[in-house]
Coordinates of C-alpha atoms in Angstrom, one line a residue:
Chain A
M11 CA -19.7 47.2 -18.3
T12 CA -20.1 43.5 -19.1
K13 CA -18.6 40.4 -17.6
I14 CA -17.8 37.6 -20.1
E15 CA -17.3 34.2 -18.8
A16 CA -16.0 31.5 -21.1
I17 CA -15.8 27.8 -20.3
I18 CA -13.3 26.4 -22.8
R19 CA -11.1 23.4 -23.4
P20 CA -7.9 23.5 -21.3
G21 CA -5.8 23.2 -24.5
K22 CA -7.4 26.3 -26.0
L23 CA -6.4 28.7 -23.2
E24 CA -3.2 30.0 -24.9
E25 CA -5.1 30.8 -28.1
V26 CA -7.9 32.6 -26.3
K27 CA -5.4 34.6 -24.3
D28 CA -3.6 35.6 -27.5
A29 CA -6.9 36.6 -29.1
L30 CA -7.8 38.8 -26.2
N31 CA -4.4 40.3 -26.0
K32 CA -4.7 41.3 -29.7
L33 CA -7.9 43.3 -28.7
G34 CA -5.9 45.0 -25.9
I35 CA -7.6 43.0 -23.2
H36 CA -4.9 42.0 -20.7
G37 CA -6.9 41.5 -17.5
M38 CA -8.5 38.2 -16.9
T39 CA -9.2 35.6 -14.2
V40 CA -8.5 32.0 -15.2
S41 CA -9.7 28.9 -13.2
Q42 CA -9.5 25.2 -13.6
V43 CA -13.0 23.9 -13.3
I44 CA -14.9 20.7 -14.0
G45 CA -18.3 20.4 -15.6
C46 CA -20.5 18.7 -18.1
G47 CA -22.6 19.8 -21.0
H48 CA -23.5 17.9 -24.2
Q49 CA -20.0 16.2 -24.2
K50 CA -20.1 12.7 -22.8
G51 CA -17.6 11.8 -20.2
R52 CA -14.9 9.2 -20.4
T53 CA -14.2 5.9 -18.8
E54 CA -11.3 5.3 -16.5
V55 CA -10.3 1.8 -15.4
Y56 CA -8.5 1.0 -12.1
R57 CA -7.6 -2.6 -11.6
G58 CA -10.3 -3.7 -14.0
A59 CA -13.0 -1.6 -12.3
E60 CA -14.6 0.9 -14.7
Y61 CA -15.5 4.4 -13.6
S62 CA -17.6 6.7 -15.8
I63 CA -16.2 10.2 -15.4
N64 CA -19.0 12.6 -16.3
L65 CA -17.5 15.9 -15.1
L66 CA -14.7 16.8 -17.4
P67 CA -11.9 19.3 -16.8
K68 CA -12.4 22.7 -18.4
V69 CA -10.9 26.2 -18.0
K70 CA -13.0 29.2 -17.1
V71 CA -11.8 32.5 -18.4
E72 CA -13.5 35.6 -16.9
V73 CA -12.9 39.1 -18.4
V74 CA -14.7 42.4 -17.8
V75 CA -14.9 44.8 -20.7
R76 CA -16.6 48.1 -21.6
D77 CA -19.9 47.5 -23.3
Q78 CA -18.7 48.5 -26.8
W79 CA -16.1 45.7 -26.8
V80 CA -18.5 42.9 -25.9
D81 CA -19.2 41.7 -29.4
Q82 CA -15.6 41.7 -30.5
C83 CA -14.5 40.0 -27.3
V84 CA -17.1 37.3 -27.6
M85 CA -16.2 36.8 -31.3
A86 CA -12.5 36.5 -30.5
I87 CA -13.0 34.0 -27.7
S88 CA -15.4 31.8 -29.7
E89 CA -13.1 31.7 -32.7
A90 CA -10.0 31.0 -30.7
A91 CA -11.6 28.3 -28.5
R92 CA -13.4 26.5 -31.4
S93 CA -12.2 23.1 -32.5
G94 CA -15.5 22.2 -34.2
E95 CA -15.9 19.1 -32.0
I96 CA -18.4 18.5 -29.3
G97 CA -17.1 19.9 -25.9
D98 CA -15.8 23.3 -27.1
G99 CA -17.6 25.0 -24.2
K100 CA -19.8 28.0 -23.7
I101 CA -19.6 31.8 -23.3
F102 CA -21.8 33.6 -20.8
V103 CA -22.4 37.3 -20.9
Y104 CA -23.5 39.2 -17.8
P105 CA -24.3 42.9 -17.3
L106 CA -22.3 44.4 -14.4
S107 CA -23.6 47.1 -12.1
D108 CA -20.2 48.4 -11.0
V109 CA -16.5 47.7 -11.0
I110 CA -14.1 49.1 -8.3
R111 CA -10.3 49.2 -8.6
I112 CA -9.2 48.5 -5.0
R113 CA -5.9 50.4 -5.3
T114 CA -7.3 53.7 -6.4
G115 CA -11.0 53.5 -5.6
E116 CA -12.0 54.2 -9.2
H117 CA -15.5 53.1 -10.2
G118 CA -17.2 52.0 -13.4
D119 CA -15.5 52.2 -16.8
D120 CA -12.5 53.9 -15.3
A121 CA -11.8 50.8 -13.3
V122 CA -12.2 48.3 -16.1
Chain B
M27 CA 23.2 -23.9 7.8
K28 CA 22.7 -21.7 4.8
S29 CA 19.0 -21.5 4.6
R30 CA 16.4 -20.1 6.9
L31 CA 15.0 -23.6 7.5
R32 CA 18.3 -25.1 8.4
A33 CA 19.2 -22.1 10.5
V34 CA 16.0 -22.2 12.5
L35 CA 16.2 -25.9 12.8
M36 CA 19.7 -25.7 14.3
F37 CA 18.5 -23.0 16.5
I38 CA 15.8 -25.2 17.9
L39 CA 18.2 -28.1 18.4
Y40 CA 20.7 -25.9 20.3
S41 CA 17.9 -24.4 22.3
L42 CA 16.0 -27.5 23.3
M43 CA 17.9 -30.7 22.8
L44 CA 21.4 -29.7 23.6
P45 CA 21.2 -26.9 26.2
G46 CA 24.5 -25.8 27.7
I47 CA 26.6 -28.1 25.6
A48 CA 29.2 -26.8 23.3
W49 CA 32.0 -28.5 21.5
A50 CA 35.2 -27.0 20.4
G51 CA 35.0 -26.2 16.7
D52 CA 31.2 -26.5 16.6
T53 CA 30.4 -23.3 18.4
P54 CA 28.7 -21.0 15.9
T55 CA 30.8 -17.9 15.2
I56 CA 29.9 -14.6 13.8
D57 CA 30.6 -14.0 10.1
T58 CA 31.0 -10.4 9.4
G59 CA 30.0 -10.7 5.8
D60 CA 26.8 -12.5 6.7
T61 CA 26.1 -10.1 9.5
A62 CA 26.5 -7.1 7.3
F63 CA 24.3 -8.6 4.6
V64 CA 21.5 -9.4 7.0
I65 CA 21.7 -6.0 8.7
I66 CA 21.2 -4.4 5.3
S67 CA 18.5 -6.8 4.3
A68 CA 16.6 -6.0 7.6
A69 CA 16.9 -2.3 6.8
M70 CA 15.6 -3.0 3.3
V71 CA 12.6 -5.0 4.6
M72 CA 11.9 -2.1 7.0
I73 CA 11.5 0.4 4.2
M74 CA 8.8 -1.8 2.7
T75 CA 6.3 -0.7 5.3
P76 CA 6.7 3.1 4.5
G77 CA 6.7 1.9 0.9
L78 CA 3.4 0.2 1.5
A79 CA 2.1 3.4 3.1
L80 CA 2.8 5.3 -0.1
F81 CA 1.5 2.4 -2.3
Y82 CA -1.8 2.4 -0.4
G83 CA -1.9 6.1 0.3
G84 CA -2.0 6.9 -3.4
M85 CA -4.8 4.6 -4.1
V86 CA -7.3 6.1 -1.7
R87 CA -9.3 9.3 -2.1
K88 CA -7.4 12.4 -1.1
K89 CA -9.6 12.9 2.1
N90 CA -8.2 9.6 3.4
V91 CA -4.5 9.6 2.4
L92 CA -3.1 10.5 5.8
S93 CA -5.3 8.1 7.7
T94 CA -4.4 5.3 5.4
M95 CA -0.6 6.0 5.6
M96 CA -1.0 6.3 9.4
L97 CA -2.3 2.7 9.6
S98 CA 1.1 1.5 8.2
F99 CA 3.2 3.8 10.4
I100 CA 1.3 3.0 13.6
V101 CA 1.9 -0.7 12.9
M102 CA 5.6 0.0 12.9
S103 CA 5.4 1.6 16.4
V104 CA 3.0 -0.8 18.0
V105 CA 4.2 -4.1 16.6
S106 CA 7.9 -3.3 17.2
V107 CA 7.3 -2.9 20.9
I108 CA 5.2 -6.0 21.1
W109 CA 7.8 -8.0 19.3
A110 CA 10.5 -7.0 21.7
L111 CA 8.3 -7.6 24.7
Y112 CA 6.8 -11.0 23.9
G113 CA 6.1 -11.5 20.2
Y114 CA 9.6 -12.8 19.3
T115 CA 9.6 -15.4 22.0
L116 CA 6.1 -16.6 21.1
A117 CA 7.3 -17.1 17.5
F118 CA 10.9 -18.3 18.0
G119 CA 11.2 -19.3 21.6
P120 CA 11.7 -23.1 22.4
D121 CA 8.9 -25.1 20.9
I122 CA 5.9 -26.0 23.1
K123 CA 3.9 -28.8 21.7
S124 CA 4.6 -27.7 18.1
F125 CA 2.1 -24.8 18.6
I126 CA 3.9 -21.9 20.2
G127 CA 7.3 -20.7 21.4
G128 CA 8.2 -20.7 25.0
L129 CA 8.9 -17.6 27.1
D130 CA 12.7 -17.9 27.3
Y131 CA 13.2 -14.8 25.2
L132 CA 10.6 -12.7 27.1
F133 CA 11.6 -9.0 26.9
L134 CA 14.5 -10.2 24.6
N135 CA 16.3 -11.8 27.5
G136 CA 19.1 -13.9 26.1
V137 CA 18.8 -12.4 22.7
G138 CA 22.2 -10.9 22.4
Q139 CA 25.2 -10.5 20.1
E140 CA 26.2 -14.1 20.2
P141 CA 25.0 -16.3 17.3
A142 CA 22.0 -18.5 18.2
S143 CA 22.8 -20.6 15.2
G144 CA 24.4 -19.9 11.9
T145 CA 26.7 -17.0 11.6
I146 CA 24.7 -13.9 12.6
P147 CA 24.0 -12.4 16.0
H148 CA 20.8 -13.6 17.6
V149 CA 19.6 -10.1 18.1
L150 CA 20.0 -9.5 14.3
F151 CA 17.8 -12.5 13.5
M152 CA 15.2 -11.1 15.9
A153 CA 15.3 -7.7 14.2
F154 CA 15.1 -9.2 10.7
Q155 CA 12.0 -11.2 11.8
L156 CA 10.5 -8.1 13.3
M157 CA 10.5 -6.4 10.0
F158 CA 8.5 -9.2 8.6
A159 CA 5.9 -8.8 11.3
L160 CA 5.6 -5.1 10.5
I161 CA 4.9 -5.5 6.8
T162 CA 2.5 -8.4 7.4
V163 CA 0.3 -6.4 9.8
A164 CA 0.5 -3.3 7.6
I165 CA -0.8 -5.2 4.6
I166 CA -4.1 -5.9 6.4
S167 CA -4.9 -2.2 6.6
G168 CA -5.4 -2.2 2.8
S169 CA -8.6 -4.1 3.1
I170 CA -10.3 -1.9 5.6
A171 CA -8.9 1.6 4.6
E172 CA -11.2 4.6 4.4
R173 CA -13.6 3.4 7.1
V174 CA -11.9 1.6 9.9
R175 CA -11.8 3.4 13.2
F176 CA -8.2 4.1 14.3
S177 CA -8.7 2.9 17.9
A178 CA -10.4 -0.3 16.8
F179 CA -7.5 -0.9 14.4
L180 CA -5.0 -0.4 17.2
A181 CA -6.8 -2.9 19.4
F182 CA -7.0 -5.3 16.5
I183 CA -3.3 -5.3 15.6
I184 CA -2.2 -5.7 19.2
I185 CA -4.3 -8.9 19.5
W186 CA -3.7 -10.1 16.0
V187 CA 0.1 -10.0 16.1
S188 CA 0.0 -11.8 19.5
V189 CA -2.4 -14.6 18.8
V190 CA -2.2 -15.0 15.0
Y191 CA 1.1 -13.9 13.6
S192 CA 3.4 -15.1 16.3
P193 CA 2.0 -18.6 16.5
L194 CA 1.8 -18.8 12.7
A195 CA 5.5 -17.8 12.4
H196 CA 6.2 -20.5 15.0
W197 CA 4.3 -23.1 13.1
V198 CA 6.2 -22.5 9.8
W199 CA 9.6 -21.1 10.9
G200 CA 10.0 -21.6 14.6
G201 CA 9.9 -25.4 14.9
G202 CA 6.1 -25.8 14.9
W203 CA 4.0 -28.5 13.4
L204 CA 4.1 -27.2 9.8
M205 CA 7.8 -27.0 9.9
K206 CA 8.0 -30.5 11.2
L207 CA 5.5 -31.6 8.5
G208 CA 7.9 -30.3 5.9
T209 CA 5.9 -27.3 4.6
L210 CA 8.2 -24.9 2.8
D211 CA 7.9 -21.2 3.1
F212 CA 11.2 -19.5 2.3
A213 CA 10.3 -15.9 3.1
G214 CA 6.7 -15.8 4.1
G215 CA 4.1 -16.9 1.5
T216 CA 1.9 -18.4 4.2
V217 CA 3.1 -16.5 7.3
V218 CA 3.1 -13.0 5.6
H219 CA 0.9 -13.0 2.6
I220 CA -1.8 -15.6 2.9
S221 CA -2.4 -14.7 6.6
S222 CA -2.6 -10.9 6.0
G223 CA -4.7 -11.3 2.8
V224 CA -7.2 -13.6 4.4
T225 CA -7.3 -11.5 7.5
G226 CA -8.0 -8.4 5.4
L227 CA -10.8 -10.2 3.6
V228 CA -12.5 -11.3 6.8
A229 CA -12.0 -7.8 8.3
A230 CA -13.5 -6.2 5.2
L231 CA -16.5 -8.5 5.4
V232 CA -17.1 -7.9 9.2
I233 CA -16.6 -4.1 9.0
G234 CA -18.6 -3.7 5.9
K235 CA -18.4 -1.8 2.6
R236 CA -17.4 1.8 2.4
K237 CA -20.3 4.3 2.2
G238 CA -21.1 4.7 -1.4
Y239 CA -19.1 1.6 -2.5
G240 CA -20.5 0.5 -5.9
T241 CA -22.4 3.7 -6.5
E242 CA -19.8 6.5 -6.1
P243 CA -16.4 6.5 -7.9
M244 CA -13.6 5.8 -5.5
V245 CA -10.6 6.3 -7.7
P246 CA -7.0 6.6 -6.7
H247 CA -6.1 10.2 -5.9
N248 CA -2.4 10.1 -6.6
L249 CA -1.1 7.2 -8.7
P250 CA 2.5 8.6 -8.9
M251 CA 2.6 8.1 -5.1
T252 CA 1.5 4.5 -5.6
V253 CA 4.2 3.9 -8.2
L254 CA 6.8 5.3 -5.8
G255 CA 5.5 3.0 -3.1
A256 CA 5.7 0.0 -5.4
A257 CA 9.3 0.9 -6.3
L258 CA 10.2 0.9 -2.6
L259 CA 8.4 -2.4 -2.1
W260 CA 10.3 -4.0 -5.1
F261 CA 13.6 -2.7 -3.7
G262 CA 12.9 -3.8 -0.2
W263 CA 11.7 -7.2 -1.4
F264 CA 15.3 -8.1 -2.2
G265 CA 16.1 -7.9 1.5
F266 CA 12.9 -9.8 2.2
N267 CA 13.8 -12.8 0.0
A268 CA 17.5 -12.8 -0.5
G269 CA 18.0 -11.9 3.2
S270 CA 16.0 -14.9 4.2
A271 CA 19.0 -17.0 3.3
L272 CA 20.5 -15.5 6.5
A273 CA 23.9 -15.5 4.9
A274 CA 25.7 -13.8 2.0
N275 CA 26.0 -16.9 -0.1
G276 CA 24.9 -18.5 -3.4
L277 CA 21.4 -19.2 -2.1
A278 CA 20.9 -15.5 -1.3
A279 CA 22.1 -14.6 -4.8
S280 CA 19.7 -17.2 -6.3
A281 CA 16.8 -15.9 -4.3
F282 CA 17.7 -12.3 -5.3
A283 CA 17.6 -13.2 -9.0
V284 CA 14.4 -15.2 -9.0
T285 CA 12.7 -12.5 -7.0
H286 CA 13.4 -9.9 -9.6
I287 CA 12.5 -12.2 -12.5
A288 CA 9.2 -13.2 -11.0
A289 CA 8.3 -9.6 -10.3
A290 CA 9.0 -8.6 -13.9
A291 CA 6.9 -11.5 -15.2
G292 CA 4.1 -10.6 -12.9
G293 CA 4.0 -7.0 -14.0
L294 CA 4.1 -8.1 -17.7
S295 CA 1.3 -10.6 -17.4
W296 CA -1.0 -8.4 -15.5
V297 CA -0.6 -5.6 -18.1
I298 CA -1.3 -8.1 -20.9
A299 CA -4.4 -9.4 -19.1
E300 CA -5.9 -6.0 -18.6
W301 CA -4.9 -4.9 -22.1
L302 CA -6.8 -7.8 -23.5
H303 CA -9.7 -7.4 -21.1
H304 CA -10.1 -3.6 -21.0
G305 CA -8.2 -2.4 -23.9
K306 CA -5.6 -0.3 -22.2
P307 CA -2.4 -1.1 -20.3
T308 CA -2.3 0.9 -17.0
I309 CA 0.6 1.8 -14.7
L310 CA -1.6 0.8 -11.7
G311 CA -1.9 -2.6 -13.4
C312 CA 1.8 -2.8 -14.0
V313 CA 2.8 -2.1 -10.4
S314 CA 0.0 -4.3 -9.1
G315 CA 1.2 -7.2 -11.2
L316 CA 4.8 -6.8 -10.1
I317 CA 3.7 -6.8 -6.5
A318 CA 1.7 -9.9 -7.2
G319 CA 4.8 -11.5 -8.7
L320 CA 6.9 -10.6 -5.7
V321 CA 4.2 -12.1 -3.4
A322 CA 4.1 -15.3 -5.4
I323 CA 7.8 -15.9 -5.5
T324 CA 8.3 -15.2 -1.8
P325 CA 7.6 -18.8 -0.5
A326 CA 9.5 -20.3 -3.4
A327 CA 12.4 -17.8 -3.6
G328 CA 14.9 -20.2 -2.0
F329 CA 13.8 -23.3 -3.7
V330 CA 13.3 -22.5 -7.4
S331 CA 15.4 -21.5 -10.4
A332 CA 14.8 -18.9 -13.1
V333 CA 12.3 -20.6 -15.5
P334 CA 9.9 -21.6 -12.7
A335 CA 10.2 -18.1 -11.4
I336 CA 9.0 -16.8 -14.8
V337 CA 6.1 -19.3 -14.8
I338 CA 5.1 -18.3 -11.2
G339 CA 5.1 -14.6 -12.3
L340 CA 3.3 -15.1 -15.5
V341 CA 0.5 -17.1 -13.8
V342 CA 0.1 -14.8 -10.8
G343 CA -0.6 -11.6 -12.9
P344 CA -3.8 -12.8 -14.6
L345 CA -4.8 -14.7 -11.5
C346 CA -4.7 -11.7 -9.2
Y347 CA -6.2 -9.5 -12.0
F348 CA -9.1 -11.9 -12.2
A349 CA -9.5 -11.8 -8.4
V350 CA -9.7 -8.0 -8.2
A351 CA -11.4 -7.2 -11.4
V352 CA -13.9 -10.0 -11.7
I353 CA -14.3 -12.0 -8.5
K354 CA -14.4 -9.0 -6.2
S355 CA -17.2 -7.2 -8.1
K356 CA -19.1 -10.5 -8.6
L357 CA -19.1 -11.3 -4.9
G358 CA -19.5 -7.6 -3.9
Y359 CA -17.1 -7.4 -1.0
D360 CA -15.1 -4.2 -0.4
D361 CA -11.5 -5.1 -0.1
S362 CA -10.5 -1.5 -0.5
L363 CA -7.0 -1.8 -1.8
D364 CA -7.0 -5.5 -2.7
A365 CA -4.9 -6.9 0.1
F366 CA -6.8 -10.2 -0.3
G367 CA -6.9 -10.0 -4.1
I368 CA -3.1 -9.7 -4.4
H369 CA -1.6 -11.0 -1.1
G370 CA -4.1 -13.7 -0.3
V371 CA -4.5 -15.0 -3.8
G372 CA -0.9 -14.4 -4.9
G373 CA 0.4 -16.0 -1.7
T374 CA -1.8 -19.0 -2.1
W375 CA -0.5 -19.5 -5.7
G376 CA 3.1 -19.0 -4.5
A377 CA 2.7 -21.6 -1.8
I378 CA 1.2 -24.1 -4.2
A379 CA 3.8 -23.3 -6.8
T380 CA 6.5 -24.1 -4.3
G381 CA 5.0 -27.6 -4.1
L382 CA 5.2 -27.8 -7.8
F383 CA 8.6 -26.3 -8.7
A384 CA 10.9 -26.6 -5.6
S385 CA 14.1 -28.4 -6.3
K386 CA 16.9 -29.7 -4.2
A387 CA 19.3 -28.7 -6.9
V388 CA 18.6 -25.1 -5.9
N389 CA 18.6 -25.7 -2.1
E390 CA 19.5 -29.1 -0.7
A391 CA 17.9 -28.1 2.6
G392 CA 14.6 -27.9 0.8
A393 CA 12.7 -30.6 -1.0
D394 CA 11.8 -31.6 -4.5
G395 CA 8.3 -30.6 -5.7
L396 CA 5.8 -32.4 -7.8
F397 CA 7.6 -31.7 -11.1
Y398 CA 10.7 -33.2 -9.6
G399 CA 8.9 -36.4 -8.6
N400 CA 7.7 -35.6 -5.1
A401 CA 4.0 -35.2 -4.8
G402 CA 4.3 -35.2 -1.0
L403 CA 5.6 -31.7 -0.9
L404 CA 2.5 -30.4 -2.8
V405 CA 0.3 -32.1 -0.2
N406 CA 2.3 -30.5 2.6
Q407 CA 2.0 -27.1 0.9
L408 CA -1.8 -27.5 0.6
I409 CA -2.0 -28.4 4.3
G410 CA 0.0 -25.3 5.1
V411 CA -2.3 -23.1 2.9
G412 CA -5.4 -24.6 4.4
A413 CA -4.2 -24.3 8.0
T414 CA -3.2 -20.7 7.5
I415 CA -6.4 -19.7 5.9
L416 CA -8.6 -21.4 8.5
F417 CA -6.5 -20.2 11.4
A418 CA -6.3 -16.6 10.2
A419 CA -9.9 -16.3 9.1
L420 CA -11.4 -17.8 12.3
A421 CA -9.1 -15.9 14.7
T422 CA -9.7 -12.6 12.9
F423 CA -13.5 -13.1 13.0
I424 CA -13.4 -13.8 16.8
I425 CA -11.0 -10.9 17.5
L426 CA -13.2 -8.4 15.6
K427 CA -16.4 -9.7 17.3
L428 CA -14.7 -9.3 20.6
I429 CA -13.5 -5.8 19.9
S430 CA -16.9 -4.8 18.6
T431 CA -18.4 -5.5 22.0
F432 CA -16.2 -2.7 23.4
M433 CA -16.1 -0.2 20.6
N434 CA -17.3 0.5 17.1
L435 CA -15.1 -1.0 14.4
R436 CA -15.8 1.7 11.9
V437 CA -16.2 5.5 11.9
S438 CA -19.6 7.2 11.9
S439 CA -21.3 7.9 8.6
D440 CA -20.6 11.6 8.9
D441 CA -17.0 11.1 9.6
E442 CA -16.7 8.8 6.6
V443 CA -18.2 11.5 4.4
V444 CA -15.9 14.2 5.7
G445 CA -12.9 11.9 5.4
L446 CA -10.8 10.2 8.1
D447 CA -7.9 12.6 7.8
I448 CA -9.9 15.4 9.2
S449 CA -12.4 13.5 11.3
L450 CA -9.9 11.1 13.0
H451 CA -6.6 12.9 12.9
G452 CA -7.4 16.6 12.5
E453 CA -5.0 16.8 9.5
N454 CA -5.4 17.7 5.9
A455 CA -3.0 16.4 3.3
Y456 CA -3.6 19.0 0.7
A457 CA -4.5 22.3 2.3
Y458 CA -5.6 24.6 -0.6
T459 CA -3.3 27.4 0.4
D460 CA -1.6 28.5 3.6
D461 CA -3.8 31.6 3.7
L462 CA -7.1 29.8 3.5
V463 CA -6.9 27.1 6.0
G464 CA -8.3 29.1 8.9
S465 CA -7.4 31.0 12.0
I466 CA -5.0 30.2 14.9
T467 CA -7.1 29.1 17.8
K468 CA -4.4 29.1 20.5
E469 CA -2.4 32.0 21.6
V470 CA 1.1 31.8 20.2
K471 CA 4.2 33.8 20.8
A472 CA 4.5 36.6 18.3
P473 CA 7.4 35.9 15.9
A474 CA 8.9 39.4 16.4
E475 CA 8.9 38.9 20.2
A476 CA 10.4 35.5 19.8
A477 CA 13.1 36.8 17.6
G478 CA 14.0 39.5 20.1
T479 CA 14.8 36.9 22.7
M480 CA 17.3 35.2 20.6
V481 CA 20.9 35.5 21.6
K482 CA 23.3 36.4 18.9
T483 CA 26.4 34.3 18.7
V484 CA 29.2 35.7 16.7

């Protein structure tokens, strides 16, 4: 089992969800996050005072998949989330030791 | 007796010079139209203080929104009581040596339903003036928001409204020396805006900068809230300025019109200034500019016509923008929400502009300004501005130093980091979810048990 965590542009969420749905992946956790990478921030101005905003809003999508689906899943997310401009985000892949479905008590691949 | 000036002057005459004398036909009588208009105007001025709470509340960080709004609301509670007890009589009681009102109206004795002068009940004039005191004191809180200690603020406003606002209102409106000199202030350029703005600046300097000011971003947390507050202020300002005619007449209508026009011009000119200076027109700039326009037209509202109102508004936008965007950062003081930058600077321009543009053609009870051939009025206006700045600044400094011998003026560094909502008031404006805010620490009656004790009525 593998956890895939993708930090993407907020505007790309729908496309990423569609791409995952096409692979049959329906379960996911989505959070609004802020962060910074290579993308520079932006400037906001309030009554003439400038503020440099370095942490930008992003969306974090977390999905857990069986190991054989990892490559396809990563490919689907990266294609759907790509705009080609700086600030498209990153995908992190983690091995998981176990998954438990709370309702049934199932473990491992059965719970994914 | 259609203007505030004339009404107050007649009030003083009746109170002081001709006590107990009434002639048939000269006795002031209640006019129902005037009374209805001023009651509604007073209610409109009242809504400005909650409007200011929203205006200010949106501009602070979210950890301080409740504490900032609280400062405006506690003013309404405290100052209203003081005004009824002794504030009104200090401001509008019979003149004592041109400096302060006598105690004839202590506890509102003698302030009843009969007209003191003009055509509205005396008690209504008192209530209308009370609303002005509220918004004036509340404006000050904008300079010291996000770090002032609540108890110190309470002590400060109790003393300030007693020893600064009431005497100042007496000087300008209650028969004091500025009124006798001929200084014009239709609805509160000096009494309300210069005094509160200058007081805010001195308080900001004495209390010091917010922790992290200049190094951490302190951006408004909810601009739509600020815009809503500005809308309420704009609406209420019609009562503020038109109501100051104290009668439903042509002068009130003129004041209403120029108030709106100046606000519009102020919003426009601020937006243009920041668009040129920073490249983007902002909604915060638009509402700040219109407030500046309203501030500037306030002293002149009953004395100028439409074109001067446009000029007053067009000048005040860039002027206040320059004050908050350039001067403030150059000098490095932390006037949190720009009470000085908008009310102090805008009010000063408005008072001077009254000396330039006032015309007897608009209000024969007023005076002609410089552009109508009377330089004397401008001198009087400058004296009024200077006296107000000196008096407010000096008194505020002394009051704050006095209070600081008994208590800290600002919260502790830790409390400031946590935010004043939690540290001072134990409240949180934006709890993440109801389920995550914590556990109940006091035993409460179980809902089921409580429901079982209810008596059904069929």
